[in-house]
Structure formats: C-alpha cells, structure tokens
Amino acid sequence: MSASSMVSVFPCRTCAMLEVRASKRSANPRLGVGDPVSPLRPGIWESRRCRGELPSSAISVVTAQRVDPQIVRGQSPLRSLSMSLVDGPILAVVVDSDRLAAGIVDRDGEVLIRDRVGTPNRDVWRSLERLVRRVMAARPGEIPTPKTVGVSSTGFVDLRAGSVTPDTMTAWSSFPLRQHLESLTGIPVALDTAAGASAEAERWVGEAIDIPSYLTLMLDHTVESACIVNGARVRGAHGNGGSLAHLAVEPEGLSCGCGATGCLSAYASASAIEAEMNRPLRRATTSIIDRTGIMVGRAVASAAAVFDLRTVFISGRVVDTFGDTMLDSLRREVSARSRLENLADLRVLEPTGLIQPLVGAAAVARLIEN
Ligand SMILES: [Zn+2]
C-alpha cells in the first residue's frame, strides 16, 4: 500500500479514535479498552498523546505531498519530518492481556504507523509475528527502516532472560520474547514492563520531563507500577523493581493470585475486583470503591516513604471507572499515613493526557541507544 493510498483511508479512522480518547474518563492509557477491536486497524501519523483539549496541530496526516503544512507547528513540515527520523524510527510492540499492538514511532514520539489485534488464547506468537510483519510491510518508502525495537509487556518480565510472563496469558510463561523478536526483525530489542514503559514515556514526551523522582501506577486488568528515583529507573534483579502489585496492604486479607494474602493486586486490579463482586467495575458499591482507594493509598504512602517521592502518576481502567470517589479516599489515606516532613508535598496525580502505549514501548528502545 502506498502512502498516497493510505491517505484516503486513515484520516477518518484516526479522527474517530481521537474522539474516543479525548474523553479522559472513557479512555484507557493502555490500549483503549472500550475501543472496539478490529483485526486490522492500521493508522498513520498520530499524536503521541491525546489530551482533553486537542490542539489543532495534535495530529498530522501524511498526504501525497508528504505532510499537510497547515498542521505542523511553526516549522517547515519537511524539516520536521527529516529531523524526527534522522536516527531512524523505532519499531514498537505492546503485549497486553486484551490486545497486541505494533507500530513505528519517530524520534519525537509520534506514531507513524500502528496496527493491533485482540490477544488470542493460543498461538500468541504467531499472531504477534504476523502483526509485526504487517506493520513493517505498511511502511512507506520515505520512512526509514527502524533500527531498534522497543517492547512493553504486561506482567512479569525477566530482563536477563529476555522473557515475559503476562499474568493473564497462560500460553506464555517465561516466553523468550526478546529472542523471538530479534530473530524476526534482525535488530536489537529492548524489553520492559508496561508500567516501566509508561514511566519512560512520561519523562520522554510526557509530564515528568522535569520531575527526577516519581512513581507510575496503573490500575488496569492487573496492577502495574514502576519507579524512577533521581533520574534512574529502579529495576531490581529481573527488571520488575518498583512494582507495588504484591505489596501487602491488608495482613490476612484477600487471597492474591500469587499465592499470598493481602496484596494490593487483590484489592486494586480490575480482574480481582470484578471476580470478587461477580459483576463489572461500573456496578461497584461505594464501599468497594472506598476500600480500593484506601488500599491504593496505603501502597502509595509506603512507596513514597521508601523512595522519598513527591509525585505519583495514577491511571488505568479502575481509576477511570471509580473516579473521584476513589481518588478522594486514596488521597485521604495517603495524607493520614505520610506524616514525615519530606512527604508533606506528596502529590497523587492523574496525567492530563494519555500517552499511547506504542509511545511507551518506543521509549524503552531509546534506553538501549543511550
Ligand atoms: Zn500477590
């Protein structure tokens, strides 16, 4: 498919998706839960982040003449394009419980091409392999070949082995994803957790550019978090450092999928809450919502005390669904438990925009180049 033929299709698809994601509460920072999955939804030239108020220049569209000059801010569109691709774009891959996504992202964090499929129950690698091949095949000639691959995966990662174990994907247990992608693409592959990728994206193109220490906490199907302290990622022995999912927030509390009791994951993941209630998140009672806020508040207060943090970014489907009721409980709990002077300014914030997961994956690849 040529770039010019893509133009006739993509702008409408792209605008439709932006309308969905412009609403903060209805959108999901991971892979757009609630956004219908189609087997092939390629998009091109999308903004790295969709904010509540989209500036007119938030989206650029490749045209037969390459770039629409009316929607590139303050500089020559061709210069913008060439500068952003001077080091080659990044092939980004996202592995999530519900979706697999792949795309090509430029050096400014703009998604040039993207595609995604629902995560199958079987033959996950075959689906991902086909997806990556499709994205690479859709690359117009004027976009250089990617030189690195960035991957974000839900669940446990082992950076030494290059393997992933997504919580909800029984087909993959210690799956050697890095090796498979390196064999497929022939270029270096960098791997990270979903929250790690989000944290890296926040300091690349997001709201943490000037914040040296912060925690990124995502309450989605699973609980994912990552921490950056004085500009350095907390990685740990395997690459999962900064994870609060299995922090004990209620001794002798609910059973967790890990085998322990009282973990944050048992109280704050969408999967655990829905299983306990036997109904969807949106039908949760006020007491469940308050309890979720309290448990997350306990975990946040503990992490803030350990890492001496002032900023916590919180996002995900649970936050979107439970909203201010949960956040109020959370902040009250954090305040009650953070009595030390250095924690007086601790802030729990929802990012004002939603960074696309593919941008997070691309942010991971930048780490192996620097
Ligand atoms: Zn646990």
mmCIF file of C-alpha atoms and ligand atoms in Angstrom:
data_model
loop_
_atom_site.group_PDB
_atom_site.id
_atom_site.type_symbol
_atom_site.label_atom_id
_atom_site.label_comp_id
_atom_site.label_asym_id
_atom_site.label_seq_id
_atom_site.Cartn_x
_atom_site.Cartn_y
_atom_site.Cartn_z
ATOM 1 C CA MET A 1 0.000 0.000 0.000
ATOM 2 C CA SER A 2 1.461 3.365 -0.952
ATOM 3 C CA ALA A 3 1.486 6.404 1.287
ATOM 4 C CA SER A 4 -0.913 8.199 -1.001
ATOM 5 C CA SER A 5 -3.397 5.334 -0.964
ATOM 6 C CA MET A 6 -3.239 5.238 2.840
ATOM 7 C CA VAL A 7 -4.250 8.875 2.971
ATOM 8 C CA SER A 8 -7.683 8.196 1.613
ATOM 9 C CA VAL A 9 -8.446 5.846 4.474
ATOM 10 C CA PHE A 10 -6.558 6.825 7.576
ATOM 11 C CA PRO A 11 -7.611 10.366 8.473
ATOM 12 C CA CYS A 12 -11.224 9.370 9.142
ATOM 13 C CA ARG A 13 -10.239 6.342 11.208
ATOM 14 C CA THR A 14 -7.780 8.434 13.146
ATOM 15 C CA CYS A 15 -10.212 11.207 13.930
ATOM 16 C CA ALA A 16 -12.794 8.702 15.108
ATOM 17 C CA MET A 17 -10.321 7.230 17.557
ATOM 18 C CA LEU A 18 -9.258 10.624 18.808
ATOM 19 C CA GLU A 19 -12.831 11.456 19.621
ATOM 20 C CA VAL A 20 -12.943 8.411 21.876
ATOM 21 C CA ARG A 21 -9.683 9.109 23.607
ATOM 22 C CA ALA A 22 -10.269 12.814 24.072
ATOM 23 C CA SER A 23 -12.589 11.937 26.928
ATOM 24 C CA LYS A 24 -10.334 11.156 29.825
ATOM 25 C CA ARG A 25 -12.729 9.053 31.801
ATOM 26 C CA SER A 26 -13.781 6.887 28.877
ATOM 27 C CA ALA A 27 -10.307 6.318 27.585
ATOM 28 C CA ASN A 28 -7.634 3.911 28.726
ATOM 29 C CA PRO A 29 -3.960 4.739 28.674
ATOM 30 C CA ARG A 30 -3.000 1.221 27.809
ATOM 31 C CA LEU A 31 -4.778 0.050 24.710
ATOM 32 C CA GLY A 32 -8.052 1.863 24.688
ATOM 33 C CA VAL A 33 -10.373 -0.525 26.487
ATOM 34 C CA GLY A 34 -13.840 0.170 25.220
ATOM 35 C CA ASP A 35 -12.475 0.929 21.808
ATOM 36 C CA PRO A 36 -13.699 -1.852 19.537
ATOM 37 C CA VAL A 37 -11.031 -4.211 18.280
ATOM 38 C CA SER A 38 -10.831 -4.913 14.617
ATOM 39 C CA PRO A 39 -8.450 -7.448 13.141
ATOM 40 C CA LEU A 40 -6.753 -4.759 11.111
ATOM 41 C CA ARG A 41 -6.920 -1.136 12.136
ATOM 42 C CA PRO A 42 -3.842 0.495 10.747
ATOM 43 C CA GLY A 43 -3.391 4.146 11.483
ATOM 44 C CA ILE A 44 -0.733 6.578 10.463
ATOM 45 C CA TRP A 45 0.804 9.694 11.898
ATOM 46 C CA GLU A 46 -0.964 10.034 15.184
ATOM 47 C CA SER A 47 -0.197 12.197 18.140
ATOM 48 C CA ARG A 48 1.841 10.551 20.902
ATOM 49 C CA ARG A 49 -0.644 11.851 23.434
ATOM 50 C CA CYS A 50 -4.312 12.712 23.252
ATOM 51 C CA ARG A 51 -5.341 15.439 25.644
ATOM 52 C CA GLY A 52 -8.710 16.601 26.769
ATOM 53 C CA GLU A 53 -8.320 19.703 24.659
ATOM 54 C CA LEU A 54 -6.734 18.734 21.414
ATOM 55 C CA PRO A 55 -4.749 21.493 19.773
ATOM 56 C CA SER A 56 -5.336 21.842 16.082
ATOM 57 C CA SER A 57 -1.838 20.550 15.499
ATOM 58 C CA ALA A 58 -2.215 17.458 17.654
ATOM 59 C CA ILE A 59 -2.484 15.219 14.652
ATOM 60 C CA SER A 60 -0.513 15.251 11.459
ATOM 61 C CA VAL A 61 -1.504 13.360 8.363
ATOM 62 C CA VAL A 62 0.811 12.114 5.663
ATOM 63 C CA THR A 63 -0.526 13.271 2.328
ATOM 64 C CA ALA A 64 0.521 12.595 -1.206
ATOM 65 C CA GLN A 65 2.756 15.653 -0.741
ATOM 66 C CA ARG A 66 4.108 14.081 2.452
ATOM 67 C CA VAL A 67 2.840 16.471 5.123
ATOM 68 C CA ASP A 68 -0.035 18.892 5.383
ATOM 69 C CA PRO A 69 1.737 22.214 6.011
ATOM 70 C CA GLN A 70 -1.273 23.643 7.811
ATOM 71 C CA ILE A 71 -0.993 21.257 10.729
ATOM 72 C CA VAL A 72 2.693 21.371 11.530
ATOM 73 C CA ARG A 73 3.577 23.973 14.100
ATOM 74 C CA GLY A 74 5.985 26.771 13.348
ATOM 75 C CA GLN A 75 8.440 24.997 11.095
ATOM 76 C CA SER A 76 8.833 23.503 7.700
ATOM 77 C CA PRO A 77 6.919 20.206 7.644
ATOM 78 C CA LEU A 78 9.611 18.517 5.597
ATOM 79 C CA ARG A 79 12.270 19.729 8.011
ATOM 80 C CA SER A 80 10.171 18.440 10.912
ATOM 81 C CA LEU A 81 9.864 15.059 9.262
ATOM 82 C CA SER A 82 13.539 14.733 8.391
ATOM 83 C CA MET A 83 14.713 15.858 11.830
ATOM 84 C CA SER A 84 12.427 13.435 13.615
ATOM 85 C CA LEU A 85 13.649 10.494 11.570
ATOM 86 C CA VAL A 86 17.331 11.359 11.390
ATOM 87 C CA ASP A 87 18.293 8.459 13.660
ATOM 88 C CA GLY A 88 15.698 6.134 12.244
ATOM 89 C CA PRO A 89 12.304 5.406 13.703
ATOM 90 C CA ILE A 90 11.576 2.773 16.346
ATOM 91 C CA LEU A 91 9.541 -0.371 15.938
ATOM 92 C CA ALA A 92 7.255 -0.517 18.983
ATOM 93 C CA VAL A 93 5.469 -3.630 20.261
ATOM 94 C CA VAL A 94 2.909 -3.811 23.068
ATOM 95 C CA VAL A 95 1.794 -7.063 24.706
ATOM 96 C CA ASP A 96 -1.346 -6.650 26.754
ATOM 97 C CA SER A 97 -3.944 -9.010 28.188
ATOM 98 C CA ASP A 98 -6.514 -7.910 25.648
ATOM 99 C CA ARG A 99 -4.504 -6.576 22.742
ATOM 100 C CA LEU A 100 -1.293 -6.973 20.827
ATOM 101 C CA ALA A 101 -0.122 -3.784 19.144
ATOM 102 C CA ALA A 102 2.760 -2.886 16.878
ATOM 103 C CA GLY A 103 3.768 0.370 15.262
ATOM 104 C CA ILE A 104 6.516 2.611 14.021
ATOM 105 C CA VAL A 105 7.288 5.656 16.163
ATOM 106 C CA ASP A 106 9.560 8.545 15.263
ATOM 107 C CA ARG A 107 12.128 10.308 17.440
ATOM 108 C CA ASP A 108 9.615 12.908 18.556
ATOM 109 C CA GLY A 109 7.310 10.241 19.912
ATOM 110 C CA GLU A 110 4.827 10.457 17.045
ATOM 111 C CA VAL A 111 3.201 7.205 15.986
ATOM 112 C CA LEU A 112 3.687 6.936 12.223
ATOM 113 C CA ILE A 113 2.045 3.560 11.662
ATOM 114 C CA ARG A 114 0.118 1.353 14.002
ATOM 115 C CA ASP A 115 -1.867 -1.848 13.962
ATOM 116 C CA ARG A 116 -3.331 -4.147 16.587
ATOM 117 C CA VAL A 117 -5.229 -7.379 17.139
ATOM 118 C CA GLY A 118 -7.031 -8.970 20.040
ATOM 119 C CA THR A 119 -4.766 -11.229 22.104
ATOM 120 C CA PRO A 120 -5.625 -14.807 21.113
ATOM 121 C CA ASN A 121 -5.877 -17.643 23.600
ATOM 122 C CA ARG A 122 -3.491 -19.790 21.571
ATOM 123 C CA ASP A 123 -0.579 -19.216 19.193
ATOM 124 C CA VAL A 124 0.100 -15.746 20.579
ATOM 125 C CA TRP A 125 3.496 -15.574 18.941
ATOM 126 C CA ARG A 126 2.059 -16.387 15.500
ATOM 127 C CA SER A 127 -0.388 -13.508 15.869
ATOM 128 C CA LEU A 128 2.313 -11.128 17.022
ATOM 129 C CA GLU A 129 4.657 -12.215 14.269
ATOM 130 C CA ARG A 130 2.017 -11.559 11.617
ATOM 131 C CA LEU A 131 1.233 -8.194 13.195
ATOM 132 C CA VAL A 132 4.861 -7.070 13.154
ATOM 133 C CA ARG A 133 5.316 -8.215 9.573
ATOM 134 C CA ARG A 134 2.184 -6.305 8.562
ATOM 135 C CA VAL A 135 3.391 -3.094 10.175
ATOM 136 C CA MET A 136 6.799 -3.350 8.558
ATOM 137 C CA ALA A 137 5.179 -4.046 5.189
ATOM 138 C CA ALA A 138 2.944 -0.973 5.560
ATOM 139 C CA ARG A 139 5.968 1.321 5.996
ATOM 140 C CA PRO A 140 6.098 3.810 3.118
ATOM 141 C CA GLY A 141 9.457 4.189 1.410
ATOM 142 C CA GLU A 142 10.054 7.660 2.843
ATOM 143 C CA ILE A 143 10.048 6.315 6.395
ATOM 144 C CA PRO A 144 13.448 4.705 7.102
ATOM 145 C CA THR A 145 13.731 1.166 8.369
ATOM 146 C CA PRO A 146 13.582 1.003 12.190
ATOM 147 C CA LYS A 147 16.920 0.289 13.836
ATOM 148 C CA THR A 148 15.656 -0.804 17.228
ATOM 149 C CA VAL A 149 12.619 -2.489 18.735
ATOM 150 C CA GLY A 150 11.003 -1.421 21.999
ATOM 151 C CA VAL A 151 8.620 -3.803 23.761
ATOM 152 C CA SER A 152 6.312 -3.308 26.707
ATOM 153 C CA SER A 153 4.649 -6.328 28.240
ATOM 154 C CA THR A 154 2.078 -6.711 30.938
ATOM 155 C CA GLY A 155 3.010 -8.946 33.857
ATOM 156 C CA PHE A 156 6.403 -10.218 34.965
ATOM 157 C CA VAL A 157 9.466 -9.681 32.803
ATOM 158 C CA ASP A 158 12.926 -11.169 33.149
ATOM 159 C CA LEU A 159 15.387 -8.815 31.540
ATOM 160 C CA ARG A 160 18.286 -11.229 31.874
ATOM 161 C CA ALA A 161 16.456 -13.996 30.054
ATOM 162 C CA GLY A 162 14.546 -11.621 27.802
ATOM 163 C CA SER A 163 11.342 -13.417 28.716
ATOM 164 C CA VAL A 164 7.827 -12.350 29.685
ATOM 165 C CA THR A 165 5.084 -13.958 31.783
ATOM 166 C CA PRO A 166 1.872 -11.980 31.343
ATOM 167 C CA ASP A 167 -0.469 -12.648 34.279
ATOM 168 C CA THR A 168 -3.468 -13.480 32.175
ATOM 169 C CA MET A 169 -1.803 -15.202 29.254
ATOM 170 C CA THR A 170 -1.441 -18.866 30.128
ATOM 171 C CA ALA A 171 0.051 -19.617 26.731
ATOM 172 C CA TRP A 172 3.132 -17.551 27.645
ATOM 173 C CA SER A 173 5.109 -18.499 30.730
ATOM 174 C CA SER A 174 8.707 -17.283 30.643
ATOM 175 C CA PHE A 175 8.268 -16.844 26.916
ATOM 176 C CA PRO A 176 11.562 -15.731 25.284
ATOM 177 C CA LEU A 177 10.014 -12.748 23.526
ATOM 178 C CA ARG A 178 13.233 -10.783 23.036
ATOM 179 C CA GLN A 179 14.902 -13.675 21.256
ATOM 180 C CA HIS A 180 11.883 -14.260 19.018
ATOM 181 C CA LEU A 181 11.652 -10.600 18.029
ATOM 182 C CA GLU A 182 15.373 -10.322 17.395
ATOM 183 C CA SER A 183 15.201 -13.356 15.120
ATOM 184 C CA LEU A 184 12.183 -11.913 13.337
ATOM 185 C CA THR A 185 13.478 -8.379 12.818
ATOM 186 C CA GLY A 186 17.265 -8.740 12.876
ATOM 187 C CA ILE A 187 17.660 -5.627 15.050
ATOM 188 C CA PRO A 188 18.235 -5.088 18.809
ATOM 189 C CA VAL A 189 15.212 -5.479 21.080
ATOM 190 C CA ALA A 190 14.659 -3.713 24.410
ATOM 191 C CA LEU A 191 12.098 -5.107 26.818
ATOM 192 C CA ASP A 192 10.260 -3.562 29.761
ATOM 193 C CA THR A 193 7.147 -3.864 31.868
ATOM 194 C CA ALA A 194 4.013 -1.973 30.872
ATOM 195 C CA ALA A 195 4.425 0.426 33.770
ATOM 196 C CA GLY A 196 8.144 0.771 33.076
ATOM 197 C CA ALA A 197 7.364 1.763 29.502
ATOM 198 C CA SER A 198 4.786 4.270 30.715
ATOM 199 C CA ALA A 199 7.261 5.751 33.179
ATOM 200 C CA GLU A 200 9.898 6.090 30.478
ATOM 201 C CA ALA A 201 7.400 7.747 28.137
ATOM 202 C CA GLU A 202 6.412 10.254 30.819
ATOM 203 C CA ARG A 203 9.974 11.563 31.001
ATOM 204 C CA TRP A 204 10.455 11.421 27.238
ATOM 205 C CA VAL A 205 7.355 13.215 25.974
ATOM 206 C CA GLY A 206 5.033 13.434 28.972
ATOM 207 C CA GLU A 207 4.627 15.260 32.231
ATOM 208 C CA ALA A 208 7.732 14.005 34.033
ATOM 209 C CA ILE A 209 10.282 15.703 31.799
ATOM 210 C CA ASP A 210 11.284 17.951 34.701
ATOM 211 C CA ILE A 211 10.481 15.536 37.533
ATOM 212 C CA PRO A 212 13.511 13.477 38.649
ATOM 213 C CA SER A 213 11.671 11.114 41.039
ATOM 214 C CA TYR A 214 8.210 9.666 40.567
ATOM 215 C CA LEU A 215 6.095 6.538 40.609
ATOM 216 C CA THR A 216 3.835 5.458 37.756
ATOM 217 C CA LEU A 217 0.930 3.318 38.968
ATOM 218 C CA MET A 218 -1.524 1.725 36.539
ATOM 219 C CA LEU A 219 -4.689 0.066 37.824
ATOM 220 C CA ASP A 220 -5.940 -1.922 34.879
ATOM 221 C CA HIS A 221 -6.749 -5.576 34.408
ATOM 222 C CA THR A 222 -3.642 -6.027 36.558
ATOM 223 C CA VAL A 223 -1.773 -3.631 38.832
ATOM 224 C CA GLU A 224 1.445 -2.362 37.265
ATOM 225 C CA SER A 225 3.894 0.216 38.578
ATOM 226 C CA ALA A 226 7.423 1.459 38.066
ATOM 227 C CA CYS A 227 9.600 3.974 39.849
ATOM 228 C CA ILE A 228 12.250 6.474 38.819
ATOM 229 C CA VAL A 229 14.473 7.937 41.532
ATOM 230 C CA ASN A 230 16.766 10.861 40.814
ATOM 231 C CA GLY A 231 16.537 10.106 37.111
ATOM 232 C CA ALA A 232 17.403 6.412 37.444
ATOM 233 C CA ARG A 233 14.943 3.556 36.967
ATOM 234 C CA VAL A 234 14.538 1.209 39.899
ATOM 235 C CA ARG A 235 14.957 -2.122 38.086
ATOM 236 C CA GLY A 236 15.856 -4.786 40.623
ATOM 237 C CA ALA A 237 17.279 -8.202 39.842
ATOM 238 C CA HIS A 238 14.932 -9.057 36.967
ATOM 239 C CA GLY A 239 13.545 -5.716 35.814
ATOM 240 C CA ASN A 240 10.387 -5.524 37.911
ATOM 241 C CA GLY A 241 11.638 -3.101 40.558
ATOM 242 C CA GLY A 242 9.119 -0.502 41.685
ATOM 243 C CA SER A 243 6.176 -2.881 41.348
ATOM 244 C CA LEU A 244 3.561 -2.438 44.069
ATOM 245 C CA ALA A 245 1.267 -5.209 42.829
ATOM 246 C CA HIS A 246 2.231 -7.621 45.596
ATOM 247 C CA LEU A 247 2.859 -5.157 48.372
ATOM 248 C CA ALA A 248 0.907 -6.291 51.446
ATOM 249 C CA VAL A 249 -1.779 -3.699 52.206
ATOM 250 C CA GLU A 250 -4.068 -5.810 54.398
ATOM 251 C CA PRO A 251 -2.499 -8.539 56.554
ATOM 252 C CA GLU A 252 -4.635 -11.698 56.472
ATOM 253 C CA GLY A 253 -6.653 -10.069 53.723
ATOM 254 C CA LEU A 254 -7.951 -11.362 50.400
ATOM 255 C CA SER A 255 -6.123 -14.115 48.592
ATOM 256 C CA CYS A 256 -3.945 -12.994 45.718
ATOM 257 C CA GLY A 257 -3.182 -14.846 42.506
ATOM 258 C CA CYS A 258 0.470 -15.004 43.567
ATOM 259 C CA GLY A 259 -0.438 -17.312 46.454
ATOM 260 C CA ALA A 260 -0.083 -14.759 49.262
ATOM 261 C CA THR A 261 -2.817 -12.791 51.006
ATOM 262 C CA GLY A 262 -3.473 -9.085 51.312
ATOM 263 C CA CYS A 263 -1.572 -7.947 48.196
ATOM 264 C CA LEU A 264 -2.539 -4.670 46.539
ATOM 265 C CA SER A 265 -3.330 -6.637 43.384
ATOM 266 C CA ALA A 266 -6.135 -8.474 45.219
ATOM 267 C CA TYR A 267 -7.805 -5.131 46.000
ATOM 268 C CA ALA A 268 -6.980 -2.835 43.108
ATOM 269 C CA SER A 269 -6.793 -4.799 39.870
ATOM 270 C CA ALA A 270 -9.901 -4.778 37.713
ATOM 271 C CA SER A 271 -9.732 -8.547 37.374
ATOM 272 C CA ALA A 272 -9.675 -9.134 41.150
ATOM 273 C CA ILE A 273 -12.385 -6.579 41.936
ATOM 274 C CA GLU A 274 -14.719 -7.943 39.260
ATOM 275 C CA ALA A 275 -14.098 -11.520 40.376
ATOM 276 C CA GLU A 276 -14.873 -10.622 43.993
ATOM 277 C CA MET A 277 -18.061 -8.736 43.097
ATOM 278 C CA ASN A 278 -19.060 -11.068 40.270
ATOM 279 C CA ARG A 279 -20.078 -8.041 38.269
ATOM 280 C CA PRO A 280 -18.444 -5.279 36.199
ATOM 281 C CA LEU A 281 -16.436 -2.451 37.746
ATOM 282 C CA ARG A 282 -19.069 0.120 36.868
ATOM 283 C CA ARG A 283 -21.508 -1.626 39.227
ATOM 284 C CA ALA A 284 -19.194 -1.471 42.219
ATOM 285 C CA THR A 285 -20.643 -0.275 45.504
ATOM 286 C CA THR A 286 -19.364 2.826 47.234
ATOM 287 C CA SER A 287 -17.790 0.684 49.942
ATOM 288 C CA ILE A 288 -15.768 -1.246 47.355
ATOM 289 C CA ILE A 289 -14.686 1.986 45.703
ATOM 290 C CA ASP A 290 -13.671 3.498 49.045
ATOM 291 C CA ARG A 291 -11.824 0.345 50.013
ATOM 292 C CA THR A 292 -9.917 0.387 46.728
ATOM 293 C CA GLY A 293 -8.833 3.966 47.399
ATOM 294 C CA ILE A 294 -7.707 3.105 50.911
ATOM 295 C CA MET A 295 -5.657 0.102 49.789
ATOM 296 C CA VAL A 296 -4.021 2.008 46.964
ATOM 297 C CA GLY A 297 -3.376 4.862 49.402
ATOM 298 C CA ARG A 298 -1.561 2.506 51.756
ATOM 299 C CA ALA A 299 0.640 1.222 48.945
ATOM 300 C CA VAL A 300 1.368 4.697 47.625
ATOM 301 C CA ALA A 301 2.245 6.023 51.080
ATOM 302 C CA SER A 302 4.619 3.107 51.658
ATOM 303 C CA ALA A 303 6.310 3.533 48.294
ATOM 304 C CA ALA A 304 6.627 7.280 48.781
ATOM 305 C CA ALA A 305 8.298 6.734 52.144
ATOM 306 C CA VAL A 306 10.686 4.111 50.739
ATOM 307 C CA PHE A 307 11.751 6.103 47.691
ATOM 308 C CA ASP A 308 11.314 9.643 49.086
ATOM 309 C CA LEU A 309 8.851 10.598 46.349
ATOM 310 C CA ARG A 310 6.848 13.748 45.791
ATOM 311 C CA THR A 311 4.941 12.679 42.677
ATOM 312 C CA VAL A 312 2.808 9.648 41.847
ATOM 313 C CA PHE A 313 1.046 9.333 38.488
ATOM 314 C CA ILE A 314 -2.005 7.097 38.657
ATOM 315 C CA SER A 315 -4.083 5.883 35.725
ATOM 316 C CA GLY A 316 -5.973 2.908 34.347
ATOM 317 C CA ARG A 317 -9.438 1.450 33.962
ATOM 318 C CA VAL A 318 -10.076 1.225 37.694
ATOM 319 C CA VAL A 319 -9.235 4.920 38.122
ATOM 320 C CA ASP A 320 -11.324 5.875 35.099
ATOM 321 C CA THR A 321 -14.317 3.901 36.389
ATOM 322 C CA PHE A 322 -14.165 4.699 40.112
ATOM 323 C CA GLY A 323 -13.171 8.326 39.529
ATOM 324 C CA ASP A 324 -13.007 10.996 42.199
ATOM 325 C CA THR A 325 -14.743 8.887 44.846
ATOM 326 C CA MET A 326 -11.789 6.504 44.855
ATOM 327 C CA LEU A 327 -9.203 9.248 44.426
ATOM 328 C CA ASP A 328 -10.582 11.146 47.419
ATOM 329 C CA SER A 329 -10.289 8.036 49.604
ATOM 330 C CA LEU A 330 -6.830 7.407 48.242
ATOM 331 C CA ARG A 331 -5.604 10.921 48.969
ATOM 332 C CA ARG A 332 -7.072 10.906 52.488
ATOM 333 C CA GLU A 333 -5.263 7.642 53.212
ATOM 334 C CA VAL A 334 -2.006 8.927 51.763
ATOM 335 C CA SER A 335 -2.277 12.103 53.801
ATOM 336 C CA ALA A 336 -3.009 10.195 57.011
ATOM 337 C CA ARG A 337 -0.026 7.892 56.524
ATOM 338 C CA SER A 338 2.528 10.379 55.206
ATOM 339 C CA ARG A 339 3.440 12.349 58.318
ATOM 340 C CA LEU A 340 7.120 12.854 57.701
ATOM 341 C CA GLU A 341 8.223 16.319 56.676
ATOM 342 C CA ASN A 342 9.750 15.128 53.402
ATOM 343 C CA LEU A 343 6.384 13.679 52.349
ATOM 344 C CA ALA A 344 4.348 16.796 53.062
ATOM 345 C CA ASP A 345 4.235 17.736 49.374
ATOM 346 C CA LEU A 346 3.412 14.275 48.044
ATOM 347 C CA ARG A 347 1.060 14.561 45.074
ATOM 348 C CA VAL A 348 -1.068 11.818 43.513
ATOM 349 C CA LEU A 349 -1.904 12.970 40.016
ATOM 350 C CA GLU A 350 -3.811 11.716 37.032
ATOM 351 C CA PRO A 351 -1.802 12.575 33.911
ATOM 352 C CA THR A 352 -3.684 15.235 31.983
ATOM 353 C CA GLY A 353 -3.280 13.299 28.767
ATOM 354 C CA LEU A 354 -2.935 9.703 27.783
ATOM 355 C CA ILE A 355 0.314 8.563 26.250
ATOM 356 C CA GLN A 356 -0.236 5.921 23.636
ATOM 357 C CA PRO A 357 1.136 2.519 24.673
ATOM 358 C CA LEU A 358 3.186 2.329 21.489
ATOM 359 C CA VAL A 359 4.988 5.517 22.510
ATOM 360 C CA GLY A 360 5.818 3.865 25.829
ATOM 361 C CA ALA A 361 7.264 0.870 24.019
ATOM 362 C CA ALA A 362 9.306 3.187 21.813
ATOM 363 C CA ALA A 363 10.610 4.965 24.916
ATOM 364 C CA VAL A 364 12.003 1.624 26.078
ATOM 365 C CA ALA A 365 14.046 1.237 22.882
ATOM 366 C CA ARG A 366 15.664 4.624 23.429
ATOM 367 C CA LEU A 367 17.273 3.227 26.577
ATOM 368 C CA ILE A 368 19.475 0.775 24.689
ATOM 369 C CA GLU A 369 20.661 3.525 22.380
ATOM 370 C CA ASN A 370 21.708 5.974 25.078
HETATM 371 ZN ZN ZN B 1 0.180 -11.175 45.386
#
